């Protein structure tokens, strides 16, 4: 845990998101100092949409990835698989026992498709972060807690409200702050300035910033969400569609030697 905490204070680091053991081990071999799970990428491996994974399945996935690599693993723990703060406490207690080095709690309700409010009201959202903080503290694990505000990905792209929430989550005990969906350098800079000195995670799922540019803005941590998984699915679907529609196999050229990644040289 000390290593993961130190990464948040030393410089900007990239924490890419594998979706299974193989992709996690490949990313570790490429030298990334930490990894993060992706709830969407994992869900797709089971033929489901994001947010359709059950708690026990998520816990098993976290344990498998944490056991498979030697670098810290941060968990995309969605909303803690509960709305009630006590249940968030219980579920976070289970998550930190899997060997992860960090986890995030988001304020998305999952109810917008049914006409409900997409974000928990601020008081409840703060209590949920506090519950996660207590669970981590009671565990003695030192897991890094990230507070996430989801307004920019669920139809409430209000920068002032996002900043208000991130500040509240920091005061409630979040170690790192994260607002996925922001996509300009100006938005990134505004959040970093507003929550300083707390470290900020930025999602880069389109080429709107380079690592160097993000570091220059003061970003501490970069993740890519389900984007690497989408890249992999994109190659797979393009080749499969060519076979189905054209009867040709032109994409079966100049492919990487995946077997070589996983064969033990000893």
PDB file of C-alpha atoms in Angstrom:
ATOM      1  CA  UNK A   1       0.000   0.000   0.000  1.00  0.00           C
ATOM      2  CA  UNK A   2       2.913   2.323   0.685  1.00  0.00           C
ATOM      3  CA  UNK A   3       3.957   2.082  -2.963  1.00  0.00           C
ATOM      4  CA  UNK A   4       0.523   3.085  -4.214  1.00  0.00           C
ATOM      5  CA  UNK A   5       0.251   6.003  -1.800  1.00  0.00           C
ATOM      6  CA  UNK A   6       3.711   7.180  -2.862  1.00  0.00           C
ATOM      7  CA  UNK A   7       2.726   7.171  -6.530  1.00  0.00           C
ATOM      8  CA  UNK A   8       0.075   9.773  -5.724  1.00  0.00           C
ATOM      9  CA  UNK A   9       2.626  12.169  -4.270  1.00  0.00           C
ATOM     10  CA  UNK A  10       5.668  11.789  -6.515  1.00  0.00           C
ATOM     11  CA  UNK A  11       4.618  12.593 -10.091  1.00  0.00           C
ATOM     12  CA  UNK A  12       2.018  11.854 -12.766  1.00  0.00           C
ATOM     13  CA  UNK A  13       1.585   8.132 -13.460  1.00  0.00           C
ATOM     14  CA  UNK A  14      -0.542   6.145 -15.891  1.00  0.00           C
ATOM     15  CA  UNK A  15      -2.716   3.394 -14.429  1.00  0.00           C
ATOM     16  CA  UNK A  16      -4.234   1.546 -17.420  1.00  0.00           C
ATOM     17  CA  UNK A  17      -7.271  -0.703 -17.089  1.00  0.00           C
ATOM     18  CA  UNK A  18      -7.016  -4.424 -17.877  1.00  0.00           C
ATOM     19  CA  UNK A  19     -10.150  -6.526 -18.070  1.00  0.00           C
ATOM     20  CA  UNK A  20      -8.777  -9.990 -17.284  1.00  0.00           C
ATOM     21  CA  UNK A  21      -5.651 -11.703 -15.982  1.00  0.00           C
ATOM     22  CA  UNK A  22      -3.914 -11.876 -19.354  1.00  0.00           C
ATOM     23  CA  UNK A  23      -4.357  -8.191 -20.126  1.00  0.00           C
ATOM     24  CA  UNK A  24      -3.248  -7.328 -16.582  1.00  0.00           C
ATOM     25  CA  UNK A  25      -0.051  -9.329 -16.876  1.00  0.00           C
ATOM     26  CA  UNK A  26       0.700  -7.875 -20.310  1.00  0.00           C
ATOM     27  CA  UNK A  27       0.338  -4.334 -18.983  1.00  0.00           C
ATOM     28  CA  UNK A  28       2.561  -5.154 -16.029  1.00  0.00           C
ATOM     29  CA  UNK A  29       5.229  -6.435 -18.442  1.00  0.00           C
ATOM     30  CA  UNK A  30       5.081  -3.100 -20.274  1.00  0.00           C
ATOM     31  CA  UNK A  31       6.242  -1.402 -17.103  1.00  0.00           C
ATOM     32  CA  UNK A  32       3.163   0.392 -15.804  1.00  0.00           C
ATOM     33  CA  UNK A  33       3.576   1.018 -12.056  1.00  0.00           C
ATOM     34  CA  UNK A  34      -0.076   0.335 -11.191  1.00  0.00           C
ATOM     35  CA  UNK A  35      -3.232  -0.994 -12.819  1.00  0.00           C
ATOM     36  CA  UNK A  36      -6.960  -0.370 -12.391  1.00  0.00           C
ATOM     37  CA  UNK A  37      -9.898  -2.608 -13.089  1.00  0.00           C
ATOM     38  CA  UNK A  38     -12.679  -1.596 -15.460  1.00  0.00           C
ATOM     39  CA  UNK A  39     -16.210  -2.592 -14.530  1.00  0.00           C
ATOM     40  CA  UNK A  40     -17.297  -2.254 -18.159  1.00  0.00           C
ATOM     41  CA  UNK A  41     -14.413  -4.263 -19.589  1.00  0.00           C
ATOM     42  CA  UNK A  42     -14.996  -7.056 -17.089  1.00  0.00           C
ATOM     43  CA  UNK A  43     -18.744  -7.064 -17.757  1.00  0.00           C
ATOM     44  CA  UNK A  44     -18.160  -7.438 -21.499  1.00  0.00           C
ATOM     45  CA  UNK A  45     -16.108 -10.595 -20.929  1.00  0.00           C
ATOM     46  CA  UNK A  46     -19.299 -12.123 -19.537  1.00  0.00           C
ATOM     47  CA  UNK A  47     -21.571 -10.820 -22.277  1.00  0.00           C
ATOM     48  CA  UNK A  48     -23.168  -8.183 -20.057  1.00  0.00           C
ATOM     49  CA  UNK A  49     -23.399  -4.427 -19.978  1.00  0.00           C
ATOM     50  CA  UNK A  50     -21.643  -2.241 -17.450  1.00  0.00           C
ATOM     51  CA  UNK A  51     -23.311  -2.228 -14.006  1.00  0.00           C
ATOM     52  CA  UNK A  52     -24.730  -5.724 -14.607  1.00  0.00           C
ATOM     53  CA  UNK A  53     -22.017  -7.481 -12.613  1.00  0.00           C
ATOM     54  CA  UNK A  54     -22.919  -8.754  -9.149  1.00  0.00           C
ATOM     55  CA  UNK A  55     -20.950  -8.027  -6.001  1.00  0.00           C
ATOM     56  CA  UNK A  56     -19.576 -11.546  -5.577  1.00  0.00           C
ATOM     57  CA  UNK A  57     -18.464 -11.640  -9.204  1.00  0.00           C
ATOM     58  CA  UNK A  58     -16.703  -8.314  -8.796  1.00  0.00           C
ATOM     59  CA  UNK A  59     -14.961  -9.455  -5.618  1.00  0.00           C
ATOM     60  CA  UNK A  60     -13.718 -12.584  -7.373  1.00  0.00           C
ATOM     61  CA  UNK A  61     -12.432 -10.496 -10.263  1.00  0.00           C
ATOM     62  CA  UNK A  62     -10.597  -8.122  -7.918  1.00  0.00           C
ATOM     63  CA  UNK A  63      -8.992 -11.002  -6.070  1.00  0.00           C
ATOM     64  CA  UNK A  64      -7.916 -12.689  -9.313  1.00  0.00           C
ATOM     65  CA  UNK A  65      -6.253  -9.557 -10.705  1.00  0.00           C
ATOM     66  CA  UNK A  66      -4.597  -8.588  -7.429  1.00  0.00           C
ATOM     67  CA  UNK A  67      -3.160 -12.116  -7.146  1.00  0.00           C
ATOM     68  CA  UNK A  68      -2.013 -12.185 -10.785  1.00  0.00           C
ATOM     69  CA  UNK A  69       0.289  -9.147 -10.780  1.00  0.00           C
ATOM     70  CA  UNK A  70       2.938  -7.654  -8.556  1.00  0.00           C
ATOM     71  CA  UNK A  71       1.941  -3.995  -9.002  1.00  0.00           C
ATOM     72  CA  UNK A  72      -0.844  -2.208  -7.094  1.00  0.00           C
ATOM     73  CA  UNK A  73      -4.377  -2.737  -8.409  1.00  0.00           C
ATOM     74  CA  UNK A  74      -7.043  -0.078  -8.004  1.00  0.00           C
ATOM     75  CA  UNK A  75     -10.646  -1.292  -8.065  1.00  0.00           C
ATOM     76  CA  UNK A  76     -13.436   0.262 -10.079  1.00  0.00           C
ATOM     77  CA  UNK A  77     -15.931  -0.553  -7.324  1.00  0.00           C
ATOM     78  CA  UNK A  78     -18.713   1.483  -8.945  1.00  0.00           C
ATOM     79  CA  UNK A  79     -21.078   2.774  -6.245  1.00  0.00           C
ATOM     80  CA  UNK A  80     -20.049   0.214  -3.676  1.00  0.00           C
ATOM     81  CA  UNK A  81     -22.881  -2.053  -4.879  1.00  0.00           C
ATOM     82  CA  UNK A  82     -25.290  -0.290  -2.525  1.00  0.00           C
ATOM     83  CA  UNK A  83     -26.982   3.027  -1.862  1.00  0.00           C
ATOM     84  CA  UNK A  84     -27.206   2.726   1.907  1.00  0.00           C
ATOM     85  CA  UNK A  85     -24.007   3.858   3.671  1.00  0.00           C
ATOM     86  CA  UNK A  86     -23.955   0.862   6.020  1.00  0.00           C
ATOM     87  CA  UNK A  87     -24.084  -1.532   3.091  1.00  0.00           C
ATOM     88  CA  UNK A  88     -21.345   0.476   1.368  1.00  0.00           C
ATOM     89  CA  UNK A  89     -19.279  -0.011   4.534  1.00  0.00           C
ATOM     90  CA  UNK A  90     -19.930  -3.769   4.458  1.00  0.00           C
ATOM     91  CA  UNK A  91     -19.118  -4.141   0.777  1.00  0.00           C
ATOM     92  CA  UNK A  92     -15.975  -2.023   0.929  1.00  0.00           C
ATOM     93  CA  UNK A  93     -14.838  -4.173   3.869  1.00  0.00           C
ATOM     94  CA  UNK A  94     -15.154  -7.204   1.596  1.00  0.00           C
ATOM     95  CA  UNK A  95     -13.370  -5.464  -1.275  1.00  0.00           C
ATOM     96  CA  UNK A  96     -10.303  -4.399   0.702  1.00  0.00           C
ATOM     97  CA  UNK A  97      -9.834  -8.019   1.802  1.00  0.00           C
ATOM     98  CA  UNK A  98      -9.205  -9.094  -1.820  1.00  0.00           C
ATOM     99  CA  UNK A  99      -5.700  -7.611  -1.935  1.00  0.00           C
ATOM    100  CA  UNK A 100      -6.435  -4.454  -3.903  1.00  0.00           C
ATOM    101  CA  UNK A 101      -4.430  -1.300  -3.212  1.00  0.00           C
ATOM    102  CA  UNK A 102      -7.213   1.200  -3.908  1.00  0.00           C
ATOM    103  CA  UNK A 103     -10.870   1.537  -4.788  1.00  0.00           C
ATOM    104  CA  UNK A 104     -13.282   4.186  -5.957  1.00  0.00           C
ATOM    105  CA  UNK A 105     -16.806   5.034  -4.847  1.00  0.00           C
ATOM    106  CA  UNK A 106     -18.971   6.941  -7.299  1.00  0.00           C
ATOM    107  CA  UNK A 107     -22.117   9.011  -6.756  1.00  0.00           C
ATOM    108  CA  UNK A 108     -24.061   7.588  -9.716  1.00  0.00           C
ATOM    109  CA  UNK A 109     -27.442   6.116  -8.747  1.00  0.00           C
ATOM    110  CA  UNK A 110     -28.017   4.012 -11.861  1.00  0.00           C
ATOM    111  CA  UNK A 111     -31.620   5.219 -11.918  1.00  0.00           C
ATOM    112  CA  UNK A 112     -31.562   7.767 -14.726  1.00  0.00           C
ATOM    113  CA  UNK A 113     -32.935   5.298 -17.304  1.00  0.00           C
ATOM    114  CA  UNK A 114     -36.050   4.891 -15.144  1.00  0.00           C
ATOM    115  CA  UNK A 115     -36.561   8.635 -14.821  1.00  0.00           C
ATOM    116  CA  UNK A 116     -34.817   8.940 -11.486  1.00  0.00           C
ATOM    117  CA  UNK A 117     -32.044  11.276 -10.444  1.00  0.00           C
ATOM    118  CA  UNK A 118     -28.700  10.111 -11.858  1.00  0.00           C
ATOM    119  CA  UNK A 119     -26.694  11.366  -8.862  1.00  0.00           C
ATOM    120  CA  UNK A 120     -27.226  10.712  -5.175  1.00  0.00           C
ATOM    121  CA  UNK A 121     -28.086  13.870  -3.288  1.00  0.00           C
ATOM    122  CA  UNK A 122     -24.952  15.416  -1.869  1.00  0.00           C
ATOM    123  CA  UNK A 123     -25.614  14.586   1.782  1.00  0.00           C
ATOM    124  CA  UNK A 124     -26.111  10.899   1.016  1.00  0.00           C
ATOM    125  CA  UNK A 125     -23.176  10.861  -1.399  1.00  0.00           C
ATOM    126  CA  UNK A 126     -20.914  12.254   1.315  1.00  0.00           C
ATOM    127  CA  UNK A 127     -22.149   9.727   3.868  1.00  0.00           C
ATOM    128  CA  UNK A 128     -21.337   6.944   1.422  1.00  0.00           C
ATOM    129  CA  UNK A 129     -17.763   8.189   1.044  1.00  0.00           C
ATOM    130  CA  UNK A 130     -17.464   8.454   4.829  1.00  0.00           C
ATOM    131  CA  UNK A 131     -18.695   4.872   5.150  1.00  0.00           C
ATOM    132  CA  UNK A 132     -16.051   3.694   2.693  1.00  0.00           C
ATOM    133  CA  UNK A 133     -13.408   5.644   4.616  1.00  0.00           C
ATOM    134  CA  UNK A 134     -14.446   4.004   7.895  1.00  0.00           C
ATOM    135  CA  UNK A 135     -14.362   0.558   6.325  1.00  0.00           C
ATOM    136  CA  UNK A 136     -10.815   1.113   5.065  1.00  0.00           C
ATOM    137  CA  UNK A 137      -9.644   2.580   8.364  1.00  0.00           C
ATOM    138  CA  UNK A 138     -11.224  -0.261  10.334  1.00  0.00           C
ATOM    139  CA  UNK A 139      -9.513  -2.805   8.060  1.00  0.00           C
ATOM    140  CA  UNK A 140      -6.067  -1.356   8.701  1.00  0.00           C
ATOM    141  CA  UNK A 141      -5.144  -2.032   5.066  1.00  0.00           C
ATOM    142  CA  UNK A 142      -4.267   1.515   4.011  1.00  0.00           C
ATOM    143  CA  UNK A 143      -6.205   1.136   0.753  1.00  0.00           C
ATOM    144  CA  UNK A 144      -6.368   4.390  -1.246  1.00  0.00           C
ATOM    145  CA  UNK A 145      -9.922   5.743  -1.446  1.00  0.00           C
ATOM    146  CA  UNK A 146     -10.996   7.655  -4.554  1.00  0.00           C
ATOM    147  CA  UNK A 147     -14.146   9.768  -4.565  1.00  0.00           C
ATOM    148  CA  UNK A 148     -15.809   9.943  -7.978  1.00  0.00           C
ATOM    149  CA  UNK A 149     -18.423  12.367  -9.231  1.00  0.00           C
ATOM    150  CA  UNK A 150     -20.235  11.111 -12.310  1.00  0.00           C
ATOM    151  CA  UNK A 151     -22.108  14.184 -13.515  1.00  0.00           C
ATOM    152  CA  UNK A 152     -20.206  14.446 -16.800  1.00  0.00           C
ATOM    153  CA  UNK A 153     -21.016  10.856 -17.776  1.00  0.00           C
ATOM    154  CA  UNK A 154     -24.676  10.740 -16.707  1.00  0.00           C
ATOM    155  CA  UNK A 155     -26.167  13.873 -18.213  1.00  0.00           C
ATOM    156  CA  UNK A 156     -25.296  16.432 -15.516  1.00  0.00           C
ATOM    157  CA  UNK A 157     -22.156  18.130 -16.932  1.00  0.00           C
ATOM    158  CA  UNK A 158     -21.981  20.990 -14.423  1.00  0.00           C
ATOM    159  CA  UNK A 159     -18.395  21.857 -13.553  1.00  0.00           C
ATOM    160  CA  UNK A 160     -19.263  23.929 -10.481  1.00  0.00           C
ATOM    161  CA  UNK A 161     -21.426  21.155  -9.043  1.00  0.00           C
ATOM    162  CA  UNK A 162     -18.766  18.578  -9.827  1.00  0.00           C
ATOM    163  CA  UNK A 163     -16.160  20.628  -7.985  1.00  0.00           C
ATOM    164  CA  UNK A 164     -18.517  21.111  -5.029  1.00  0.00           C
ATOM    165  CA  UNK A 165     -18.972  17.357  -4.791  1.00  0.00           C
ATOM    166  CA  UNK A 166     -15.288  16.545  -5.154  1.00  0.00           C
ATOM    167  CA  UNK A 167     -14.397  18.981  -2.387  1.00  0.00           C
ATOM    168  CA  UNK A 168     -17.018  17.392  -0.142  1.00  0.00           C
ATOM    169  CA  UNK A 169     -15.671  13.909  -0.869  1.00  0.00           C
ATOM    170  CA  UNK A 170     -12.176  15.057  -0.002  1.00  0.00           C
ATOM    171  CA  UNK A 171     -13.420  16.420   3.325  1.00  0.00           C
ATOM    172  CA  UNK A 172     -15.219  13.107   3.908  1.00  0.00           C
ATOM    173  CA  UNK A 173     -11.954  11.193   3.634  1.00  0.00           C
ATOM    174  CA  UNK A 174     -11.262  10.496  -0.044  1.00  0.00           C
ATOM    175  CA  UNK A 175      -7.519  10.327  -0.773  1.00  0.00           C
ATOM    176  CA  UNK A 176      -7.889  10.972  -4.512  1.00  0.00           C
ATOM    177  CA  UNK A 177     -10.582  12.704  -6.571  1.00  0.00           C
ATOM    178  CA  UNK A 178     -11.964  11.767  -9.970  1.00  0.00           C
ATOM    179  CA  UNK A 179     -14.553  13.212 -12.356  1.00  0.00           C
ATOM    180  CA  UNK A 180     -14.756  10.973 -15.435  1.00  0.00           C
ATOM    181  CA  UNK A 181     -16.125  12.572 -18.569  1.00  0.00           C
ATOM    182  CA  UNK A 182     -14.316  15.912 -18.412  1.00  0.00           C
ATOM    183  CA  UNK A 183     -12.491  16.320 -21.704  1.00  0.00           C
ATOM    184  CA  UNK A 184     -10.722  19.661 -21.894  1.00  0.00           C
ATOM    185  CA  UNK A 185      -7.522  20.976 -20.388  1.00  0.00           C
ATOM    186  CA  UNK A 186      -9.475  23.887 -18.929  1.00  0.00           C
ATOM    187  CA  UNK A 187     -11.829  21.599 -17.021  1.00  0.00           C
ATOM    188  CA  UNK A 188      -8.907  19.537 -15.740  1.00  0.00           C
ATOM    189  CA  UNK A 189      -7.068  22.652 -14.561  1.00  0.00           C
ATOM    190  CA  UNK A 190     -10.163  24.031 -12.832  1.00  0.00           C
ATOM    191  CA  UNK A 191     -10.694  20.836 -10.859  1.00  0.00           C
ATOM    192  CA  UNK A 192      -7.045  20.527  -9.869  1.00  0.00           C
ATOM    193  CA  UNK A 193      -6.960  24.130  -8.642  1.00  0.00           C
ATOM    194  CA  UNK A 194     -10.228  23.755  -6.730  1.00  0.00           C
ATOM    195  CA  UNK A 195      -9.337  20.588  -4.812  1.00  0.00           C
ATOM    196  CA  UNK A 196      -5.594  21.178  -4.269  1.00  0.00           C
ATOM    197  CA  UNK A 197      -3.542  19.692  -2.729  1.00  0.00           C
ATOM    198  CA  UNK A 198      -5.556  16.474  -3.141  1.00  0.00           C
ATOM    199  CA  UNK A 199      -4.366  14.317  -6.074  1.00  0.00           C
ATOM    200  CA  UNK A 200      -6.664  14.133  -9.097  1.00  0.00           C
ATOM    201  CA  UNK A 201      -7.281  11.178 -11.410  1.00  0.00           C
ATOM    202  CA  UNK A 202      -8.123  12.026 -15.032  1.00  0.00           C
ATOM    203  CA  UNK A 203      -9.794   9.650 -17.462  1.00  0.00           C
ATOM    204  CA  UNK A 204      -8.288   9.831 -20.936  1.00  0.00           C
ATOM    205  CA  UNK A 205     -10.524   7.871 -23.305  1.00  0.00           C
ATOM    206  CA  UNK A 206      -9.896  10.112 -26.328  1.00  0.00           C
ATOM    207  CA  UNK A 207      -6.694  11.882 -27.438  1.00  0.00           C
ATOM    208  CA  UNK A 208      -7.433  15.251 -25.831  1.00  0.00           C
ATOM    209  CA  UNK A 209      -4.295  15.211 -23.639  1.00  0.00           C
ATOM    210  CA  UNK A 210      -0.896  13.548 -23.719  1.00  0.00           C
ATOM    211  CA  UNK A 211       0.726  12.208 -20.577  1.00  0.00           C
ATOM    212  CA  UNK A 212       3.181  15.101 -20.665  1.00  0.00           C
ATOM    213  CA  UNK A 213       0.419  17.677 -21.014  1.00  0.00           C
ATOM    214  CA  UNK A 214      -1.570  16.116 -18.173  1.00  0.00           C
ATOM    215  CA  UNK A 215       1.505  16.139 -15.958  1.00  0.00           C
ATOM    216  CA  UNK A 216       2.046  19.798 -16.797  1.00  0.00           C
ATOM    217  CA  UNK A 217      -1.469  20.606 -15.610  1.00  0.00           C
ATOM    218  CA  UNK A 218      -0.796  18.894 -12.287  1.00  0.00           C
ATOM    219  CA  UNK A 219      -2.610  15.605 -12.890  1.00  0.00           C
ATOM    220  CA  UNK A 220      -1.337  12.906 -10.548  1.00  0.00           C
ATOM    221  CA  UNK A 221      -3.039   9.824 -11.999  1.00  0.00           C
ATOM    222  CA  UNK A 222      -4.317   8.837 -15.447  1.00  0.00           C
ATOM    223  CA  UNK A 223      -6.655   5.937 -16.199  1.00  0.00           C
ATOM    224  CA  UNK A 224      -8.326   4.876 -19.441  1.00  0.00           C
ATOM    225  CA  UNK A 225     -11.464   3.105 -18.227  1.00  0.00           C
ATOM    226  CA  UNK A 226     -12.827   0.561 -20.675  1.00  0.00           C
ATOM    227  CA  UNK A 227     -11.032   2.115 -23.653  1.00  0.00           C
ATOM    228  CA  UNK A 228      -8.267  -0.465 -24.005  1.00  0.00           C
ATOM    229  CA  UNK A 229     -10.963  -3.151 -23.879  1.00  0.00           C
ATOM    230  CA  UNK A 230     -12.855  -1.323 -26.630  1.00  0.00           C
ATOM    231  CA  UNK A 231      -9.673  -1.169 -28.709  1.00  0.00           C
ATOM    232  CA  UNK A 232      -9.313  -4.952 -28.372  1.00  0.00           C
ATOM    233  CA  UNK A 233     -12.980  -5.518 -29.181  1.00  0.00           C
ATOM    234  CA  UNK A 234     -12.634  -3.186 -32.176  1.00  0.00           C
ATOM    235  CA  UNK A 235      -9.916  -5.329 -33.744  1.00  0.00           C
ATOM    236  CA  UNK A 236     -11.819  -8.533 -33.016  1.00  0.00           C
ATOM    237  CA  UNK A 237     -15.115  -7.271 -34.450  1.00  0.00           C
ATOM    238  CA  UNK A 238     -13.481  -5.817 -37.575  1.00  0.00           C
ATOM    239  CA  UNK A 239     -11.807  -9.140 -38.390  1.00  0.00           C
ATOM    240  CA  UNK A 240     -14.929 -11.170 -37.609  1.00  0.00           C
ATOM    241  CA  UNK A 241     -17.154  -8.908 -39.720  1.00  0.00           C
ATOM    242  CA  UNK A 242     -14.761  -9.169 -42.644  1.00  0.00           C
ATOM    243  CA  UNK A 243     -14.996 -12.962 -42.485  1.00  0.00           C
ATOM    244  CA  UNK A 244     -18.782 -12.926 -42.138  1.00  0.00           C
ATOM    245  CA  UNK A 245     -19.441 -10.303 -44.815  1.00  0.00           C
ATOM    246  CA  UNK A 246     -16.565 -10.645 -47.278  1.00  0.00           C
ATOM    247  CA  UNK A 247     -15.271 -14.147 -46.748  1.00  0.00           C
ATOM    248  CA  UNK A 248     -11.726 -12.807 -46.584  1.00  0.00           C
ATOM    249  CA  UNK A 249      -9.048 -12.845 -43.902  1.00  0.00           C
ATOM    250  CA  UNK A 250      -6.881  -9.831 -44.655  1.00  0.00           C
ATOM    251  CA  UNK A 251      -6.697  -8.769 -40.992  1.00  0.00           C
ATOM    252  CA  UNK A 252      -4.860 -11.985 -40.127  1.00  0.00           C
ATOM    253  CA  UNK A 253      -1.498 -10.426 -40.964  1.00  0.00           C
ATOM    254  CA  UNK A 254       1.291  -8.868 -38.892  1.00  0.00           C
ATOM    255  CA  UNK A 255      -0.285 -10.011 -35.646  1.00  0.00           C
ATOM    256  CA  UNK A 256       1.605  -9.931 -32.332  1.00  0.00           C
ATOM    257  CA  UNK A 257       3.023 -13.086 -30.785  1.00  0.00           C
ATOM    258  CA  UNK A 258       0.711 -13.280 -27.792  1.00  0.00           C
ATOM    259  CA  UNK A 259       1.973 -16.717 -26.785  1.00  0.00           C
ATOM    260  CA  UNK A 260       5.417 -15.255 -26.191  1.00  0.00           C
ATOM    261  CA  UNK A 261       3.987 -12.920 -23.543  1.00  0.00           C
ATOM    262  CA  UNK A 262       2.972 -15.769 -21.306  1.00  0.00           C
ATOM    263  CA  UNK A 263       5.459 -18.597 -21.894  1.00  0.00           C
ATOM    264  CA  UNK A 264       7.719 -18.967 -18.878  1.00  0.00           C
ATOM    265  CA  UNK A 265      11.299 -18.597 -20.191  1.00  0.00           C
ATOM    266  CA  UNK A 266      12.463 -20.928 -17.408  1.00  0.00           C
TER     267      UNK A 266
END
